[in-house]
XYZ file of N, CA, C and O in Angstrom:
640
model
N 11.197 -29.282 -22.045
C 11.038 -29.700 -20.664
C 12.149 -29.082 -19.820
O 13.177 -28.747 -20.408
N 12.047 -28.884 -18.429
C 12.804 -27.812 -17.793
C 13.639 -29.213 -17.056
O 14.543 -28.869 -16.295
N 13.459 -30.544 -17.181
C 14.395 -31.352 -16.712
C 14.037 -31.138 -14.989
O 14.940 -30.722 -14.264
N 13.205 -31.328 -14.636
C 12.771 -30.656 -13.105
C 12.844 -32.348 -12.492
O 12.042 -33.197 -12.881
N 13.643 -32.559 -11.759
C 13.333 -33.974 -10.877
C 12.526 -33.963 -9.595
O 11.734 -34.836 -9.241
N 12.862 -32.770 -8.906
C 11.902 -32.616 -7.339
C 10.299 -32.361 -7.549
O 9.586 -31.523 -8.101
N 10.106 -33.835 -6.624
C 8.560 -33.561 -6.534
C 8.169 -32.162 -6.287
O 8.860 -31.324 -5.709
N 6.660 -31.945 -6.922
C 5.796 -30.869 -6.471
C 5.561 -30.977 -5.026
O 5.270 -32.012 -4.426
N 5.726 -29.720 -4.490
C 5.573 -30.269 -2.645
C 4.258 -30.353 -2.231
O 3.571 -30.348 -3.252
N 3.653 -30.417 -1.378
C 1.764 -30.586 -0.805
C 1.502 -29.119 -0.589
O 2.353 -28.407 -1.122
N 0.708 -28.590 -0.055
C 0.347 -26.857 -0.120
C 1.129 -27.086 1.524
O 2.249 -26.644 1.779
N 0.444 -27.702 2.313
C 1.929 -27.887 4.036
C 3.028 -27.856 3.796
O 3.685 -27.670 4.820
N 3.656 -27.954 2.860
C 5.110 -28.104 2.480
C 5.707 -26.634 1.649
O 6.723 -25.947 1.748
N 4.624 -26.603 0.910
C 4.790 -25.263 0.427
C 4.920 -23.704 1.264
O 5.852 -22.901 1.210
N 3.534 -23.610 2.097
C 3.372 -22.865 2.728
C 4.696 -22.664 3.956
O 5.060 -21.582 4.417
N 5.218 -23.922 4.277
C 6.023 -24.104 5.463
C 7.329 -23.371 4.565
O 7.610 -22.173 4.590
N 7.850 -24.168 3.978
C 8.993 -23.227 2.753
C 8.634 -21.651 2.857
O 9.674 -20.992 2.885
N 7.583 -20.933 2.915
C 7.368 -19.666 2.813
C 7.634 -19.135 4.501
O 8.384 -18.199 4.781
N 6.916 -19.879 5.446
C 7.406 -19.263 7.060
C 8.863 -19.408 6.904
O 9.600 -18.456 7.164
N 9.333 -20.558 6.489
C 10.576 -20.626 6.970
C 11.544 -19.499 6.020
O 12.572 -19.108 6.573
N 11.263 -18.999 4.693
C 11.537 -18.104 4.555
C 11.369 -16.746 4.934
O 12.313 -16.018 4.629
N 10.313 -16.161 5.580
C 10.132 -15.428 6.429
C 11.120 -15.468 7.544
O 11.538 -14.328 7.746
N 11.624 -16.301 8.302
C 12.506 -16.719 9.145
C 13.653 -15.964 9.138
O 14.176 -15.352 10.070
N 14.066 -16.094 7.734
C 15.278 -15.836 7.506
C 15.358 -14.255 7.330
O 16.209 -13.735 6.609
N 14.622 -13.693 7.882
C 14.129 -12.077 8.001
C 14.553 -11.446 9.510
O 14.913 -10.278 9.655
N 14.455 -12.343 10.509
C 14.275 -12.116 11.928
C 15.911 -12.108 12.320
O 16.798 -12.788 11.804
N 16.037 -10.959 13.573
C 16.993 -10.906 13.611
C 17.539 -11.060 15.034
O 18.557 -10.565 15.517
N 16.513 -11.958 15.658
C 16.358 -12.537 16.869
C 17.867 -13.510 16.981
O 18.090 -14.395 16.155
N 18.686 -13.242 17.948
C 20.032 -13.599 18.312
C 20.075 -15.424 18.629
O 21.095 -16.082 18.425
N 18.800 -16.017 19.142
C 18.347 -16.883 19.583
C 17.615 -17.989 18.689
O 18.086 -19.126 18.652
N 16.887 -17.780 18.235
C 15.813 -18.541 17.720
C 15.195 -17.562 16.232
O 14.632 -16.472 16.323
N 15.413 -18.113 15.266
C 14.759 -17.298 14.371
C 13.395 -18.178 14.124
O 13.555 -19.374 14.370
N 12.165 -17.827 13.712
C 11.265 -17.482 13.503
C 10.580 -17.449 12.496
O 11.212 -16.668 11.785
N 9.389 -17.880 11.730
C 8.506 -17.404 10.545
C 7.110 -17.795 10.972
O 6.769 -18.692 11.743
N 6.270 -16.791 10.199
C 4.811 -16.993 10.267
C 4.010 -16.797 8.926
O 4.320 -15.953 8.084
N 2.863 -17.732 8.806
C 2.314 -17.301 7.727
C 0.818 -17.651 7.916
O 0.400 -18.808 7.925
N 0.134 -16.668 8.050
C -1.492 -16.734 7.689
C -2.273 -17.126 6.699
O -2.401 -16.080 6.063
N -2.845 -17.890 6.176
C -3.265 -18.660 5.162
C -4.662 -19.068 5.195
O -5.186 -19.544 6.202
N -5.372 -18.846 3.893
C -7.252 -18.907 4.082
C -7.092 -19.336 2.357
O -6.554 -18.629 1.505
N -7.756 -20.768 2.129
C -8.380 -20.997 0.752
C -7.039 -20.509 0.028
O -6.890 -19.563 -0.745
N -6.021 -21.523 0.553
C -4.815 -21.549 -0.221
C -4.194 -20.574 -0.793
O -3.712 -20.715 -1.917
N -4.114 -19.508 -0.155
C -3.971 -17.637 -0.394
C -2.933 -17.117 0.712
O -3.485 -17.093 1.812
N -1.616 -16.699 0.755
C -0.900 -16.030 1.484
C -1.716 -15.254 2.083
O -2.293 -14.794 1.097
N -2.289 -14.670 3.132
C -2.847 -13.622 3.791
C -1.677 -12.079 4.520
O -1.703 -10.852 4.425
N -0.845 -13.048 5.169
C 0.693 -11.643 5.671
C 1.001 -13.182 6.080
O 0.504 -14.306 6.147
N 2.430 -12.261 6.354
C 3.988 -12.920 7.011
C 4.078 -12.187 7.660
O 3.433 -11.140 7.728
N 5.447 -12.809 8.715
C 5.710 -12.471 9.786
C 7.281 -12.910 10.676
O 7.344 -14.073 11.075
N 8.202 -12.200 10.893
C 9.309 -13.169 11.535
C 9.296 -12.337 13.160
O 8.512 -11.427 13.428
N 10.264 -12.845 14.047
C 10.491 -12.365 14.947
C 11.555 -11.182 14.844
O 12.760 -11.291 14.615
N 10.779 -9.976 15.082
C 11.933 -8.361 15.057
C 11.228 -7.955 15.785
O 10.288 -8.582 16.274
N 11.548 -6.738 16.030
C 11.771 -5.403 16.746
C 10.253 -4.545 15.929
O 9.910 -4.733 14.762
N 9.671 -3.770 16.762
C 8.916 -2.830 16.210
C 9.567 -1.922 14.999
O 10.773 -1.826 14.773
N 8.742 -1.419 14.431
C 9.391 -0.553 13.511
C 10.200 0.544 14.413
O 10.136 1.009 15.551
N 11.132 0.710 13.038
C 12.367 1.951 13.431
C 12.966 1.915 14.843
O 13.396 2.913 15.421
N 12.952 0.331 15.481
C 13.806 0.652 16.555
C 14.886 -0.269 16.738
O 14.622 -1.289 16.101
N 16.158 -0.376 17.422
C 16.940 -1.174 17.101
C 16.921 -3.001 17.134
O 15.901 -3.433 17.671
N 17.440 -3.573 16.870
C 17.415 -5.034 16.117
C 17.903 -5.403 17.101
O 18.136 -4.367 17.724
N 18.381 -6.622 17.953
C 19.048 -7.557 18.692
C 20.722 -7.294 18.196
O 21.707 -6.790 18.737
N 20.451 -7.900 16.931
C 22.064 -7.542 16.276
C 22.836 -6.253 16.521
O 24.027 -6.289 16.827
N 22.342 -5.419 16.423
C 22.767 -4.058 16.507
C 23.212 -3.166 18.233
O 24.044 -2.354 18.637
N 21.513 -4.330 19.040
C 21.816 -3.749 20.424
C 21.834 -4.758 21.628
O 21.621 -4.508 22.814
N 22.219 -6.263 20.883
C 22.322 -7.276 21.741
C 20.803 -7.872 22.377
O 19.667 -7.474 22.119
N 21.210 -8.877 23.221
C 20.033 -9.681 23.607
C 20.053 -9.742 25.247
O 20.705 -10.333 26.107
N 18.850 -8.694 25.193
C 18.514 -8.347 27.043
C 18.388 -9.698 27.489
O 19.271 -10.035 28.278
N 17.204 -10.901 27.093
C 17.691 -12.252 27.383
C 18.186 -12.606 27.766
O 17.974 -13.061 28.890
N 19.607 -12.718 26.945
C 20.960 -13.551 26.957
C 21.319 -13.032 28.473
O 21.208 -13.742 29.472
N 21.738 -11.756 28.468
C 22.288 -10.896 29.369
C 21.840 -11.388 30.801
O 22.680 -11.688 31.650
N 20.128 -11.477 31.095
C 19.679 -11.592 32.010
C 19.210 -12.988 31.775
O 18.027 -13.298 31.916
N 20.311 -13.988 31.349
C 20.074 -15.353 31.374
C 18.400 -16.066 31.604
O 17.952 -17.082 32.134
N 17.784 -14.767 30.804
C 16.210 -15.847 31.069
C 16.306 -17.332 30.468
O 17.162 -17.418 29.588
N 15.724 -18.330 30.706
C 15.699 -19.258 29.896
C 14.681 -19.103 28.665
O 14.006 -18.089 28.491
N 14.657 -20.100 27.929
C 13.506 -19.970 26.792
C 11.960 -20.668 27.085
O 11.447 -21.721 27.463
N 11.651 -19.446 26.678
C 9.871 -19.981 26.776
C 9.733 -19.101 28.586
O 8.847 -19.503 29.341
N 10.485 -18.199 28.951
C 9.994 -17.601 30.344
C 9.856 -16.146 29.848
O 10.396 -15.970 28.757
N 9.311 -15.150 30.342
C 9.431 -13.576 30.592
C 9.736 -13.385 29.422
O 10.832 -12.942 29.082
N 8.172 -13.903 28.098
C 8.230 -13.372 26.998
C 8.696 -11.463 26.705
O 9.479 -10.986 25.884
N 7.942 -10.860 27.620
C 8.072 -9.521 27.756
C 9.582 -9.088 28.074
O 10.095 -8.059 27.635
N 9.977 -9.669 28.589
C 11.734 -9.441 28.191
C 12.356 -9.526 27.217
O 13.429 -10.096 27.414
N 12.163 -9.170 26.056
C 13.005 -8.768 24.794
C 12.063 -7.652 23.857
O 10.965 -7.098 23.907
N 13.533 -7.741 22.791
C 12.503 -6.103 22.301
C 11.858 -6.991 21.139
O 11.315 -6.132 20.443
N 11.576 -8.416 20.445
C 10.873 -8.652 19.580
C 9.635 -8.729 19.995
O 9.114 -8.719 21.111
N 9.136 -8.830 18.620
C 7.721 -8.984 18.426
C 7.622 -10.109 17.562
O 7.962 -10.093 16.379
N 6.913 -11.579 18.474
C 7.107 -12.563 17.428
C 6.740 -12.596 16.172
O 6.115 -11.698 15.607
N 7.175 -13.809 15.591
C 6.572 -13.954 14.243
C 4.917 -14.104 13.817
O 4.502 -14.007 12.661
N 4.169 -14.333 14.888
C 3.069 -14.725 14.868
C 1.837 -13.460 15.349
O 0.681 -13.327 14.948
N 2.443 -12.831 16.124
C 1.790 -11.738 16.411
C 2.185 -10.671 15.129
O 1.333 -9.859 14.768
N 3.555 -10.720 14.446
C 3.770 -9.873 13.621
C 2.994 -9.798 12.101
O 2.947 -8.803 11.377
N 2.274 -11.419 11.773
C 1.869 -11.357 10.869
C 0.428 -11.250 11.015
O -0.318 -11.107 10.047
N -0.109 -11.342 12.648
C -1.442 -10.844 12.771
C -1.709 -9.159 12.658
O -2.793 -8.638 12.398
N -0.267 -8.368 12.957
C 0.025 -7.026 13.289
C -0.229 -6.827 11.553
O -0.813 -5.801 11.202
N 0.167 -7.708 10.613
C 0.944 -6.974 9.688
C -0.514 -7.095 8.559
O -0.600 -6.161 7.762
N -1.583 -8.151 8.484
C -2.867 -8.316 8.289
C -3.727 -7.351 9.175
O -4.785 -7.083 8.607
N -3.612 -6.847 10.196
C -4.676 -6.006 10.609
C -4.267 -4.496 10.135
O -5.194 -3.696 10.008
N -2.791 -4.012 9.836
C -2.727 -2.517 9.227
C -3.253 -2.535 7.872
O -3.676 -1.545 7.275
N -3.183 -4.077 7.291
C -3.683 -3.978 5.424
C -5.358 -4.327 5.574
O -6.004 -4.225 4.531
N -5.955 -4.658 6.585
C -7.326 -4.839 6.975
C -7.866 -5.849 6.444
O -8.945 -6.025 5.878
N -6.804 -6.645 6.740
C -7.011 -8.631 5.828
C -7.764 -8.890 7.204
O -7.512 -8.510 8.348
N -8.713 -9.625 6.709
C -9.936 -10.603 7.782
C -9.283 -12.038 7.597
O -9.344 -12.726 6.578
N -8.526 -12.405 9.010
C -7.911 -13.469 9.467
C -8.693 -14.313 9.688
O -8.167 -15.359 9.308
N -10.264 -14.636 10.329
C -10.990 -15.392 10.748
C -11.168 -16.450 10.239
O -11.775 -16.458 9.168
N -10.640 -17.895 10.900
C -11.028 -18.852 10.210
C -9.758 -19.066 9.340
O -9.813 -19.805 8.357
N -8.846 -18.555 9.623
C -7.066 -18.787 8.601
C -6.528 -19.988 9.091
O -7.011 -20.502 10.100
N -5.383 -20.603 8.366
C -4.673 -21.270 9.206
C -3.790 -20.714 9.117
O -3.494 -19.882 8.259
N -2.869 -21.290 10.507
C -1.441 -20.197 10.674
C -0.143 -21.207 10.692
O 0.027 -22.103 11.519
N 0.781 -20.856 9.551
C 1.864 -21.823 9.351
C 3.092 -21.067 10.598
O 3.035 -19.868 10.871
N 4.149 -22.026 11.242
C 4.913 -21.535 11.972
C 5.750 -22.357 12.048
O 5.406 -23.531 12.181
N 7.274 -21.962 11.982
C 8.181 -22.753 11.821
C 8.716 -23.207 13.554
O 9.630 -23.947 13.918
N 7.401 -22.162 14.600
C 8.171 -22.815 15.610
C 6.750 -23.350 16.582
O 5.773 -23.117 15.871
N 6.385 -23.835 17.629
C 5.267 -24.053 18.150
C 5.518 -22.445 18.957
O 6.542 -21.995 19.471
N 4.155 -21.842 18.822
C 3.470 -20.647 19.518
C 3.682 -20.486 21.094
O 3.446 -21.535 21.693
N 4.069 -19.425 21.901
C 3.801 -19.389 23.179
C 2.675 -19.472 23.624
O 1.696 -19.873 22.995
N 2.702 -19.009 25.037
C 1.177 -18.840 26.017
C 0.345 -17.552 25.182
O -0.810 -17.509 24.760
N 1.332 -16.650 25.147
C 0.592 -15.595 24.587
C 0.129 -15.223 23.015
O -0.570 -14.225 22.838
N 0.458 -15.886 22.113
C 0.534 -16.226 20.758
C -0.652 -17.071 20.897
O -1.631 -16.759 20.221
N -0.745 -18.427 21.920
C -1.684 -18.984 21.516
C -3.238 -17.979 22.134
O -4.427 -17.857 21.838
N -2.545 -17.604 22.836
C -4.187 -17.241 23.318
C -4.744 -15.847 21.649
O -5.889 -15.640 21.246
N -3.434 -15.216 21.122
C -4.085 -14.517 20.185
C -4.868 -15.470 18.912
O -5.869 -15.097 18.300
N -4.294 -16.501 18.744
C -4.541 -17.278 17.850
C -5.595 -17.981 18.260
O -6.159 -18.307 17.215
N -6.289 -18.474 19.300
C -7.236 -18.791 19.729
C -8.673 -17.389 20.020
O -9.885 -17.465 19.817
N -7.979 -16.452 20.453
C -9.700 -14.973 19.707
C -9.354 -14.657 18.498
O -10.239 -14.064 17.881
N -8.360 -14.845 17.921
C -8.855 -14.844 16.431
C -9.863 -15.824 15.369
O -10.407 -15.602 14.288
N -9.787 -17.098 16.360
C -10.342 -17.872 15.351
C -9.832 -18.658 14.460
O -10.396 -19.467 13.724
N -8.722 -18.381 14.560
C -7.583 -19.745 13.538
C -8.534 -21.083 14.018
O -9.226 -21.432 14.974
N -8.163 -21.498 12.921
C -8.887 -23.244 12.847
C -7.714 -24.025 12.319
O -7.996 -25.047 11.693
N -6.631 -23.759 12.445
C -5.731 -24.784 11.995
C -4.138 -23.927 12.163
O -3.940 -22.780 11.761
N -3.190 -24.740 12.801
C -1.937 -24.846 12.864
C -1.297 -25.909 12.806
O -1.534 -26.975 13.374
N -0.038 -25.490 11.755
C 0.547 -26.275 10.972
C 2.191 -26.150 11.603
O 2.526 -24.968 11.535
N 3.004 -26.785 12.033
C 4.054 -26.083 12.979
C 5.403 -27.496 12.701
O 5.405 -28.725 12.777
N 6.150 -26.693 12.450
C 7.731 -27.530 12.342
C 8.702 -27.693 13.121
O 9.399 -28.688 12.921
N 9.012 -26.888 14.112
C 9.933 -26.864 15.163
C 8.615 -26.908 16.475
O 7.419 -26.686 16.286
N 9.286 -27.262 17.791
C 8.587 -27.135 19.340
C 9.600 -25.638 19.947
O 10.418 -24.934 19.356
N 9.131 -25.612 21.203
C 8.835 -23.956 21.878
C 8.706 -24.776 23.685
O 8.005 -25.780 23.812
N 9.273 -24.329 24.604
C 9.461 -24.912 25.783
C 7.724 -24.083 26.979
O 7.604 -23.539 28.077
N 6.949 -24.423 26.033
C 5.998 -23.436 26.586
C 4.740 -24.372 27.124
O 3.886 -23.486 27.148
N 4.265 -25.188 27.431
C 3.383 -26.084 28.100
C 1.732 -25.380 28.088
O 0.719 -25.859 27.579
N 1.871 -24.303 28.715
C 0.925 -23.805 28.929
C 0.798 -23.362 27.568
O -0.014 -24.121 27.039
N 1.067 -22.794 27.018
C 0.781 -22.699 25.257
C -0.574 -23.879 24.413
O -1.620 -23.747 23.777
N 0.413 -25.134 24.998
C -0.507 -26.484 24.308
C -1.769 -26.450 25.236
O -2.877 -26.288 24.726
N -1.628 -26.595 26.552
C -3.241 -26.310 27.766
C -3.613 -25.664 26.912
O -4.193 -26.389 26.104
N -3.612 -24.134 26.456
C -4.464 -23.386 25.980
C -5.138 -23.851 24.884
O -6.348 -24.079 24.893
N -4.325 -24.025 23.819
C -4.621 -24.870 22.976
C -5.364 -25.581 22.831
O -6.258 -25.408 22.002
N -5.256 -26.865 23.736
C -6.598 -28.041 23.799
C -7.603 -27.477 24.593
O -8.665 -27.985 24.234
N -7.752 -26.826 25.326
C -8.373 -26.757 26.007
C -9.936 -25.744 25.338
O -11.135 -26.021 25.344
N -9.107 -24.441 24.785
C -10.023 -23.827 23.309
C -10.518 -24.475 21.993
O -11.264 -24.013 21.131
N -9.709 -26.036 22.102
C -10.651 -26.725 21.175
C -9.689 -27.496 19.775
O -10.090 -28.150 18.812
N -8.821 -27.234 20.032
C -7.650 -27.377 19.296
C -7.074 -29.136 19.635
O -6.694 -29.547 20.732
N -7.156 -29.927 18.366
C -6.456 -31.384 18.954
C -5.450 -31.033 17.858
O -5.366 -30.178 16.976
N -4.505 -32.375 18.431
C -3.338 -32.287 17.673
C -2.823 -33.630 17.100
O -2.811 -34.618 17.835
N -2.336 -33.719 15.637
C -1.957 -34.664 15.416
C -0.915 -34.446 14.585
O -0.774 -33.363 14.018
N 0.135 -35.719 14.391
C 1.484 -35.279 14.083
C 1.096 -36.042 12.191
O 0.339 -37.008 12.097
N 1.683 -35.469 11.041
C 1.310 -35.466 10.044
C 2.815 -34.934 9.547
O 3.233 -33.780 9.449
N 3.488 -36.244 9.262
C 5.179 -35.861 8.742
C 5.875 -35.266 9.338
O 6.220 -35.471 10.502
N 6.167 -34.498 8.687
C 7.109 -33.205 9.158
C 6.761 -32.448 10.355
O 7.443 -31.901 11.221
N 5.440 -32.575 10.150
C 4.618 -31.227 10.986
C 3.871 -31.454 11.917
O 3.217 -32.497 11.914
N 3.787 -30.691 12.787
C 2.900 -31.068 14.261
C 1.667 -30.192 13.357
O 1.942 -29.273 12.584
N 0.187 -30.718 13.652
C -0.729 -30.027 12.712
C -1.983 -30.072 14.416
O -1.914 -30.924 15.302
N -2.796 -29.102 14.375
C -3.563 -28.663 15.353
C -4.521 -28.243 14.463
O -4.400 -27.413 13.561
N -5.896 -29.155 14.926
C -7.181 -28.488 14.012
C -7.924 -28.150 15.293
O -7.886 -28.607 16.436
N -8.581 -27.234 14.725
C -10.188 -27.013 15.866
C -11.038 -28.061 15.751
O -11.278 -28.360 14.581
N -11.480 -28.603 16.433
C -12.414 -29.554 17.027
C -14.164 -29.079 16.196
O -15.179 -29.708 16.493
């Protein structure tokens, strides 16, 4: 016997352990980040908040943000990341994984613009551990069909 005392975690608990390791990838000065796409209990891609390929990191070239004191959750298009959530939809559409109908784990609640990708994709379920100062994010949200109920740890959003 391996002497193991910690419960087995739930597949929400599991999966969330995996965004949040993703997280620890992002090199966002601010807020780090994880994403994970998930269909019939199957990793689909990950995702943290960085920089496009081959171009510089926050760390390396600072945070336009900071600088220009945006607050959080305003003038997404003001920084050089690419969230975690768009990155793991980016990172499933170059391997030609069919997202439709996934759920999407996130260690943070989604913006305006995240949700609206996550809403034409077809996600039917978000599973989310941290909040995001974004309002219009959740409108979108309910409004495409999405209710929400809080389930432990996790803020959880099914399609209707």
């Amino acid at each position: 016997m391996s002497g193991r005392t910690e419960e087995r975690p739930g597949w929400d608990e599991y999966f969330m352990r995996l965004a949040e390791l993703a997280a620890t990838r992002s090199t966002c000065l601010r807020r780090q980040v994880g994403a994970l796409l998930v269909a019939d209990r199957r990793v689909l891609a990950t995702g943290y908040n960085g920089p496009p390929r081959r171009l510089s990191h926050c760390r390396e070239a600072g945070c336009l943000r900071e600088d220009l004191q945006i607050p959080s959750g305003q003038r997404h298009e003001i920084c050089r990341a690419i969230h975690a959530e768009q990155n793991a939809i980016l990172q499933a559409a170059h391997h030609g994984v069919l997202v439709r109908r996934a759920a999407l784990y996130s260690t943070h609640q989604p913006c305006a613009i995240c949700a609206k990708l996550i809403l034409n994709l077809d996600i039917t379920r978000l599973v989310l551990r941290g909040d995001y100062p974004d309002e219009l994010a959740l409108d979108l949200l309910r409004e495409g069909g999405f209710r929400q109920e809080e389930a432990g740890d996790f803020t959880v959003w099914t399609k209707k």
